[in-house]
PDB file of N, CA, C and O in Angstrom:
ATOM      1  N   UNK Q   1      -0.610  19.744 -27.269  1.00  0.00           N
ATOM      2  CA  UNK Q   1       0.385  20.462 -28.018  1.00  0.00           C
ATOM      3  C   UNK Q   1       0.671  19.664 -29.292  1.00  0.00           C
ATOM      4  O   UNK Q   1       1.033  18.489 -29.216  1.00  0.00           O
ATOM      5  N   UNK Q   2       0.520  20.259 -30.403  1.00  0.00           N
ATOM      6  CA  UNK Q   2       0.671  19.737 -31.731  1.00  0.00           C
ATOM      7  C   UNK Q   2       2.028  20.551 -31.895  1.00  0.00           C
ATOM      8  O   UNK Q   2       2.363  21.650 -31.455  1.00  0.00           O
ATOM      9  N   UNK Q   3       3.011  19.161 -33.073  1.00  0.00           N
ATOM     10  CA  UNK Q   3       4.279  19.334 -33.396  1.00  0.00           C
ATOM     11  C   UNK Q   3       4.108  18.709 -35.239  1.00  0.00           C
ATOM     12  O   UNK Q   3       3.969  17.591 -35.734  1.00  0.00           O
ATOM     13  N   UNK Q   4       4.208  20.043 -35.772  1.00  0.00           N
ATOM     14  CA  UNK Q   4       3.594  19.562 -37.473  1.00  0.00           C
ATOM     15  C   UNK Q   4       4.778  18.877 -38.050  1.00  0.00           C
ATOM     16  O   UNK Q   4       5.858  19.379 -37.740  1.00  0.00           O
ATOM     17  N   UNK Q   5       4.792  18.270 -38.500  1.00  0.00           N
ATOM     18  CA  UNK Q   5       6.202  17.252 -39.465  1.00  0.00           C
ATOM     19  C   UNK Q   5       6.245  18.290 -40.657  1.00  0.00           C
ATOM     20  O   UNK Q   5       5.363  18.983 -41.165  1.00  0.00           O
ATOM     21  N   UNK Q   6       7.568  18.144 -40.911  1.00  0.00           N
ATOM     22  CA  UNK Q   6       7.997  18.706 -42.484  1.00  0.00           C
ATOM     23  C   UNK Q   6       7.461  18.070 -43.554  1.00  0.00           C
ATOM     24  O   UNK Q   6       7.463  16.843 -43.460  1.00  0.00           O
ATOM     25  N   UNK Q   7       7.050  18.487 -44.441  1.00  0.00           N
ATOM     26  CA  UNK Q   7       6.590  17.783 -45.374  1.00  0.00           C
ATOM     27  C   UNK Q   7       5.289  18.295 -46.532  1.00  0.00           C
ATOM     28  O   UNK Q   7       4.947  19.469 -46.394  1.00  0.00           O
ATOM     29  N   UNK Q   8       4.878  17.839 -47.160  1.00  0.00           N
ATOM     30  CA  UNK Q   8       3.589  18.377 -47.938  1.00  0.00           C
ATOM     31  C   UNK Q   8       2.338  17.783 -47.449  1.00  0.00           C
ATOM     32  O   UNK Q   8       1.327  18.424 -47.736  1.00  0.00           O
ATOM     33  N   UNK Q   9       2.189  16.790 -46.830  1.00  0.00           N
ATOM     34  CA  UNK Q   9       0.926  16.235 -46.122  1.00  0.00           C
ATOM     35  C   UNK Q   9       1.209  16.273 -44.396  1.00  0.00           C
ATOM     36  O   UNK Q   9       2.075  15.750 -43.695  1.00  0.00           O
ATOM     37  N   UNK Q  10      -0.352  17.443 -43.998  1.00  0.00           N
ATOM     38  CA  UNK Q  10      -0.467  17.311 -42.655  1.00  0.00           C
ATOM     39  C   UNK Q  10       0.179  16.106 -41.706  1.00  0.00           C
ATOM     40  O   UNK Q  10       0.006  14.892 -41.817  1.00  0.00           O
ATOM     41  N   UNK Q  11       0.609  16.496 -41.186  1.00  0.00           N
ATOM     42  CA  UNK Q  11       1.007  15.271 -39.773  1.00  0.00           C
ATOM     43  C   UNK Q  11       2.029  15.627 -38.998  1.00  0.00           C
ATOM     44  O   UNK Q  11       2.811  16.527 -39.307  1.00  0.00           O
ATOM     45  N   UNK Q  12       2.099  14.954 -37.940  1.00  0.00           N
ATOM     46  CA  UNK Q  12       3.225  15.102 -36.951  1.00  0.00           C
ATOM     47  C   UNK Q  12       2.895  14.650 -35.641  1.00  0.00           C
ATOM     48  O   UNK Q  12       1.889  13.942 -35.630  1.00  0.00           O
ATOM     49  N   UNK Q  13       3.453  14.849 -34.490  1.00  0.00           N
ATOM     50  CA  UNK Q  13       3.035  14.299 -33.140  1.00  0.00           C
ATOM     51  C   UNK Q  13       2.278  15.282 -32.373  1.00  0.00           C
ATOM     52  O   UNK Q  13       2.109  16.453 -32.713  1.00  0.00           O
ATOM     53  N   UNK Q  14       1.727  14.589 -31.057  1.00  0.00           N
ATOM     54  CA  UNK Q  14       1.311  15.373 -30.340  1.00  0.00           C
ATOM     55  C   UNK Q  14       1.404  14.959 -28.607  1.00  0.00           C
ATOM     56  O   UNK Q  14       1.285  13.743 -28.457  1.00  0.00           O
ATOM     57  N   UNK Q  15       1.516  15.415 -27.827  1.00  0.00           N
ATOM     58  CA  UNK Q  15       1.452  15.259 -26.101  1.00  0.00           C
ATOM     59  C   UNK Q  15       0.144  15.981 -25.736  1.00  0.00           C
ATOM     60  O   UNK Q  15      -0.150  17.174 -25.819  1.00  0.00           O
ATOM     61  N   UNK Q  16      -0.885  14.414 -25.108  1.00  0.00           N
ATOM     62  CA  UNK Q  16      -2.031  15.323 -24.582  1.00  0.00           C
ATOM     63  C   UNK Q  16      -2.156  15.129 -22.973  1.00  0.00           C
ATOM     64  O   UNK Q  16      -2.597  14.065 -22.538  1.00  0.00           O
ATOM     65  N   UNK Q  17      -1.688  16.366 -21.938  1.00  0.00           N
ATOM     66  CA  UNK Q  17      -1.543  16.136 -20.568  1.00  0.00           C
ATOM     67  C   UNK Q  17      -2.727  15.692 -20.064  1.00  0.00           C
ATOM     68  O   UNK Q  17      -3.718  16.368 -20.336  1.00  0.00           O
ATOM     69  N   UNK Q  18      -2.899  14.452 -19.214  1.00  0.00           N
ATOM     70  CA  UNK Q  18      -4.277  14.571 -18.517  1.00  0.00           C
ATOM     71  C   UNK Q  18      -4.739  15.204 -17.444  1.00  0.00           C
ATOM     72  O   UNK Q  18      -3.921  15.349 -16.536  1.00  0.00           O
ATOM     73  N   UNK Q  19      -5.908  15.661 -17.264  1.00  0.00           N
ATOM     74  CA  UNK Q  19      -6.452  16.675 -16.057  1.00  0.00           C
ATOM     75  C   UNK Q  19      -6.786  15.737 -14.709  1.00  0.00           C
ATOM     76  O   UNK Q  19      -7.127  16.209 -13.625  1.00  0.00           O
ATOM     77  N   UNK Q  20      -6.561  13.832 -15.096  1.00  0.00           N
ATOM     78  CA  UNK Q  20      -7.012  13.833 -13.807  1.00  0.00           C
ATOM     79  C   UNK Q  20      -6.036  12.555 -13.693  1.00  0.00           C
ATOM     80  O   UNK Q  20      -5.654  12.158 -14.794  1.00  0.00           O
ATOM     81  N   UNK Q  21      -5.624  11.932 -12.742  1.00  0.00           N
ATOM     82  CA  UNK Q  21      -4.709  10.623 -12.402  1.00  0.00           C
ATOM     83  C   UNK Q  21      -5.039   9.934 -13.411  1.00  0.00           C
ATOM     84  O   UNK Q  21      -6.113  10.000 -14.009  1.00  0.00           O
ATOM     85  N   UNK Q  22      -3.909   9.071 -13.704  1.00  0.00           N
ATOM     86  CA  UNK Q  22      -3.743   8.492 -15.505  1.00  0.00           C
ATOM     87  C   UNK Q  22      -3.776   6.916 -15.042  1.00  0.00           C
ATOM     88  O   UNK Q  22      -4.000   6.564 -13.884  1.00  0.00           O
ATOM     89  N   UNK Q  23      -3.571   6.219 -15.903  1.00  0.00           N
ATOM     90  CA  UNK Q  23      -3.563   4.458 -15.223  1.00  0.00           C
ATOM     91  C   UNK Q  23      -2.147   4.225 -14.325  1.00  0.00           C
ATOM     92  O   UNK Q  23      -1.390   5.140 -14.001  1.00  0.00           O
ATOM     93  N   UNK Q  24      -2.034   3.371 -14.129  1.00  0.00           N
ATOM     94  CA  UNK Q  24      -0.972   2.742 -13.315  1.00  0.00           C
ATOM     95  C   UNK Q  24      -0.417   1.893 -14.959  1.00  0.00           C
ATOM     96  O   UNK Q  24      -1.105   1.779 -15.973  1.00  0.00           O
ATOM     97  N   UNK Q  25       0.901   1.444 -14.763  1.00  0.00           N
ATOM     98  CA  UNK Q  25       1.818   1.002 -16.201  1.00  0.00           C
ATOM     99  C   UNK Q  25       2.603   0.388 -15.795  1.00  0.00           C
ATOM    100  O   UNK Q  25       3.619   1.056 -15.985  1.00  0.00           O
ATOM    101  N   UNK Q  26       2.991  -0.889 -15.119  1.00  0.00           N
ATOM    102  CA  UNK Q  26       4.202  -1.219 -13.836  1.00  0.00           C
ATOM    103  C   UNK Q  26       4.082  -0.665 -13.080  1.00  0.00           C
ATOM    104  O   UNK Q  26       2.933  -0.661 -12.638  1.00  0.00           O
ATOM    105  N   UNK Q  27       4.939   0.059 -12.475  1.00  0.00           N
ATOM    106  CA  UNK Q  27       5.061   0.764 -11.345  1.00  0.00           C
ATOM    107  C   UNK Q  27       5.121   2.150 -11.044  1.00  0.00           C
ATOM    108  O   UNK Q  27       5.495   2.710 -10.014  1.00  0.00           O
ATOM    109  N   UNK Q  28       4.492   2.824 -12.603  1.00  0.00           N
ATOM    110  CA  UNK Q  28       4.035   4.247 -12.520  1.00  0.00           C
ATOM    111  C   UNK Q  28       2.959   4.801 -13.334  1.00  0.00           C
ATOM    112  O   UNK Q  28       2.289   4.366 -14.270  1.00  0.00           O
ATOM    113  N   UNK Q  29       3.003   5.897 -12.685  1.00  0.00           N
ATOM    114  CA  UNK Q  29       1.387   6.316 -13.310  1.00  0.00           C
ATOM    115  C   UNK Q  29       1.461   7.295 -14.180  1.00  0.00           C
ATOM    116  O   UNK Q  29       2.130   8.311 -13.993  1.00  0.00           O
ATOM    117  N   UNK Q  30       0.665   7.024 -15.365  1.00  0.00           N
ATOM    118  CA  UNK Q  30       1.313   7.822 -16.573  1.00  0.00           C
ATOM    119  C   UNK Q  30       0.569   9.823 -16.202  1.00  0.00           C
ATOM    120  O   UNK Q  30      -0.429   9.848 -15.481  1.00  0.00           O
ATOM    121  N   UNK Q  31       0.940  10.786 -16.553  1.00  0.00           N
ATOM    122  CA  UNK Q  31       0.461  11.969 -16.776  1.00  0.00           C
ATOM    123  C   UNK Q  31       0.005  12.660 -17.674  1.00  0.00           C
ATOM    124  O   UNK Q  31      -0.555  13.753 -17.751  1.00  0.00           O
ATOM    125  N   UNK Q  32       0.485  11.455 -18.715  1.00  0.00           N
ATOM    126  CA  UNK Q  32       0.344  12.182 -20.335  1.00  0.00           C
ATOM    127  C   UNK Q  32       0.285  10.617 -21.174  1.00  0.00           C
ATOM    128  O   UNK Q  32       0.443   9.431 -20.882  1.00  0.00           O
ATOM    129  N   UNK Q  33      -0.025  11.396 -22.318  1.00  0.00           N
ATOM    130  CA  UNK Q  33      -0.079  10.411 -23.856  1.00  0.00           C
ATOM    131  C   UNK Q  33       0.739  11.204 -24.715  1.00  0.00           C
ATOM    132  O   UNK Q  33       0.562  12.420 -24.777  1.00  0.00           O
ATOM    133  N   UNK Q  34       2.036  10.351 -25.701  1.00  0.00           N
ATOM    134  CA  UNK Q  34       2.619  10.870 -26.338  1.00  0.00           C
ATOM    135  C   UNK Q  34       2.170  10.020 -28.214  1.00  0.00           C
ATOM    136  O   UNK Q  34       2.441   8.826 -28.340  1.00  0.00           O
ATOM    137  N   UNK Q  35       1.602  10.692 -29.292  1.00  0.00           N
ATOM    138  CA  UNK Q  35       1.171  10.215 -29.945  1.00  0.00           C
ATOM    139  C   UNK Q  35       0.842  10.807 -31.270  1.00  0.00           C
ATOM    140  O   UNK Q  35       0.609  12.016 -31.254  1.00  0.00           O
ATOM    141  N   UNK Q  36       0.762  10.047 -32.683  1.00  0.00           N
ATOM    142  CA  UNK Q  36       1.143  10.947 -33.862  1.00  0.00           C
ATOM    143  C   UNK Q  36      -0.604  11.174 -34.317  1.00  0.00           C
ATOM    144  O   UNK Q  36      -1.720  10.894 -33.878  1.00  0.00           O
ATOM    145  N   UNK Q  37      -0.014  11.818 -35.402  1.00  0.00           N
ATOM    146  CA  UNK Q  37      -1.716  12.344 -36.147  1.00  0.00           C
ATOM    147  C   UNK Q  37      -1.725  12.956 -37.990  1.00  0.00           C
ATOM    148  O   UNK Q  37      -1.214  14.011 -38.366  1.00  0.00           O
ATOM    149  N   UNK Q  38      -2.122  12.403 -38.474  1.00  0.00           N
ATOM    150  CA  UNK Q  38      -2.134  12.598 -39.665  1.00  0.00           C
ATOM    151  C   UNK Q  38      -3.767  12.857 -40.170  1.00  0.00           C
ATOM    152  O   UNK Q  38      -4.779  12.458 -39.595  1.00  0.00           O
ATOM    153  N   UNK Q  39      -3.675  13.646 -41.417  1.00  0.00           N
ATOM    154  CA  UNK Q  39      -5.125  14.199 -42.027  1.00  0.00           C
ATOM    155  C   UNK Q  39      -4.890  13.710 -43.841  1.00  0.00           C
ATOM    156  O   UNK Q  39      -3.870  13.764 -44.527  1.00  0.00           O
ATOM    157  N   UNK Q  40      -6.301  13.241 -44.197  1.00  0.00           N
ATOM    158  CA  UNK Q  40      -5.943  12.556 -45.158  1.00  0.00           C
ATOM    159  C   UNK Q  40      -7.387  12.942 -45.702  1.00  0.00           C
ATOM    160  O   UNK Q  40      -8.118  13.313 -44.784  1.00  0.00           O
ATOM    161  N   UNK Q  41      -8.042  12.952 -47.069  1.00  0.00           N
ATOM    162  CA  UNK Q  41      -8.752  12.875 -47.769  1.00  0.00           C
ATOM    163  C   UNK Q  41     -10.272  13.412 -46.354  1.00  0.00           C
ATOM    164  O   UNK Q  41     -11.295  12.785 -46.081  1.00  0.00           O
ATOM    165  N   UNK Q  42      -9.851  14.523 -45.877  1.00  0.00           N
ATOM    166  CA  UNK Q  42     -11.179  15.424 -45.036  1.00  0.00           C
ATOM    167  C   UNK Q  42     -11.242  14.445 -43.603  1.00  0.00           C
ATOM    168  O   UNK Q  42     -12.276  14.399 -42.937  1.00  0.00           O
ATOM    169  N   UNK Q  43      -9.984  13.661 -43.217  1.00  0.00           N
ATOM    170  CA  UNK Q  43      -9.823  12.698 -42.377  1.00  0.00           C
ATOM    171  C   UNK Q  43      -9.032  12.928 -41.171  1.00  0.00           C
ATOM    172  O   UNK Q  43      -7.878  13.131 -41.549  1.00  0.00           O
ATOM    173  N   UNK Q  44      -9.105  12.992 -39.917  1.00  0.00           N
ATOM    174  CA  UNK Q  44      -7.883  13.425 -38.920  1.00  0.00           C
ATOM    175  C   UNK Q  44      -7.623  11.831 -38.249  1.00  0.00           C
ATOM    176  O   UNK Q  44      -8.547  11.111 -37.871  1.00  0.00           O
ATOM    177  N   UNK Q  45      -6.908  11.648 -38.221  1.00  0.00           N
ATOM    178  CA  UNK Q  45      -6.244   9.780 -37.634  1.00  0.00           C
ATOM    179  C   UNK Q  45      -5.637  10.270 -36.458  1.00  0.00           C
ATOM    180  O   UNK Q  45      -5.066  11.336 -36.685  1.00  0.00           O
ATOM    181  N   UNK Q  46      -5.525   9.816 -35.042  1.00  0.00           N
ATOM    182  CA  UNK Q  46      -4.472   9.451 -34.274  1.00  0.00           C
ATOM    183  C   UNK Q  46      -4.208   8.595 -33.704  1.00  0.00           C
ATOM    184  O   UNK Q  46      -5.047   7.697 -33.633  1.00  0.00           O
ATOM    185  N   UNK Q  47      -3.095   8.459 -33.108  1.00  0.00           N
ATOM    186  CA  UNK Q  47      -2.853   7.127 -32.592  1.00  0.00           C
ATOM    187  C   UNK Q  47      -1.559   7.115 -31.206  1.00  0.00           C
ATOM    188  O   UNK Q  47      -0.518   7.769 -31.279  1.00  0.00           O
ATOM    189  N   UNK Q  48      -1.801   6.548 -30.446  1.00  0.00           N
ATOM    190  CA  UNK Q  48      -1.085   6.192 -29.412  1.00  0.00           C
ATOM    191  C   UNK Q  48      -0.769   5.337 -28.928  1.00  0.00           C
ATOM    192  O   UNK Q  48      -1.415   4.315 -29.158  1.00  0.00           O
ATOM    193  N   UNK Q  49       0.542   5.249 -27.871  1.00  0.00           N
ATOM    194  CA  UNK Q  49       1.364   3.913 -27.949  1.00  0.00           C
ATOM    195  C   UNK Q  49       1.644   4.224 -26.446  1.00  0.00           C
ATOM    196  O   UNK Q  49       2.258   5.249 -26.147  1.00  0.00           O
ATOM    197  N   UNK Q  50       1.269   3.486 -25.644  1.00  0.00           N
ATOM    198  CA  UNK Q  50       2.203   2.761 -24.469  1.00  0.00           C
ATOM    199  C   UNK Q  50       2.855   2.022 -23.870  1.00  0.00           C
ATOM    200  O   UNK Q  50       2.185   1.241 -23.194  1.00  0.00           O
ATOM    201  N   UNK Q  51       4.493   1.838 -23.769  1.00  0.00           N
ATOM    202  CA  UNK Q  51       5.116   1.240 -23.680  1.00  0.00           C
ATOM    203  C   UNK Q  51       5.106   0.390 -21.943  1.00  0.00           C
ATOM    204  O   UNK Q  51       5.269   1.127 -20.971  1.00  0.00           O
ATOM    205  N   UNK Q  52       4.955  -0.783 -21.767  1.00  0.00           N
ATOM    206  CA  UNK Q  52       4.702  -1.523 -20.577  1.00  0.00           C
ATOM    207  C   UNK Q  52       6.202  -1.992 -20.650  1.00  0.00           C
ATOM    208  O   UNK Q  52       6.915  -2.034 -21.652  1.00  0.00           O
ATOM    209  N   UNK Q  53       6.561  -2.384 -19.169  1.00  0.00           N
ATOM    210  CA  UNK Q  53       7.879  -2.588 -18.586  1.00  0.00           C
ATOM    211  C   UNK Q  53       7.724  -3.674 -18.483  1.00  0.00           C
ATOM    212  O   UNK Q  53       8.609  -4.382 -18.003  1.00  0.00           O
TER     213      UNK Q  53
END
């Protein structure tokens, strides 16, 4: 699911659910990736962040 930012240049976040058991992170197991994305000169970037306890 893409969430476009306001603005004049493409970007914004996105949540991509996974289809199959995700890693372990401490003491839980993730289901998803929450993470941004920007398009630049014929370019798509993303990037993601997981926060460890």
């Amino acid at each position: 699911m893409l969430h476009p930012a306001p603005g004049t240049e493409p970007s914004g976040s996105f949540r991509a659910q996974l289809l199959v058991p995700g890693p372990m992170v401490g003491s839980r197991r993730l289901g998803h990736f929450d993470g941004r994305w920007i398009v630049r000169q014929g370019l798509v970037v993303t990037a993601v962040t997981v926060h460890h306890p």
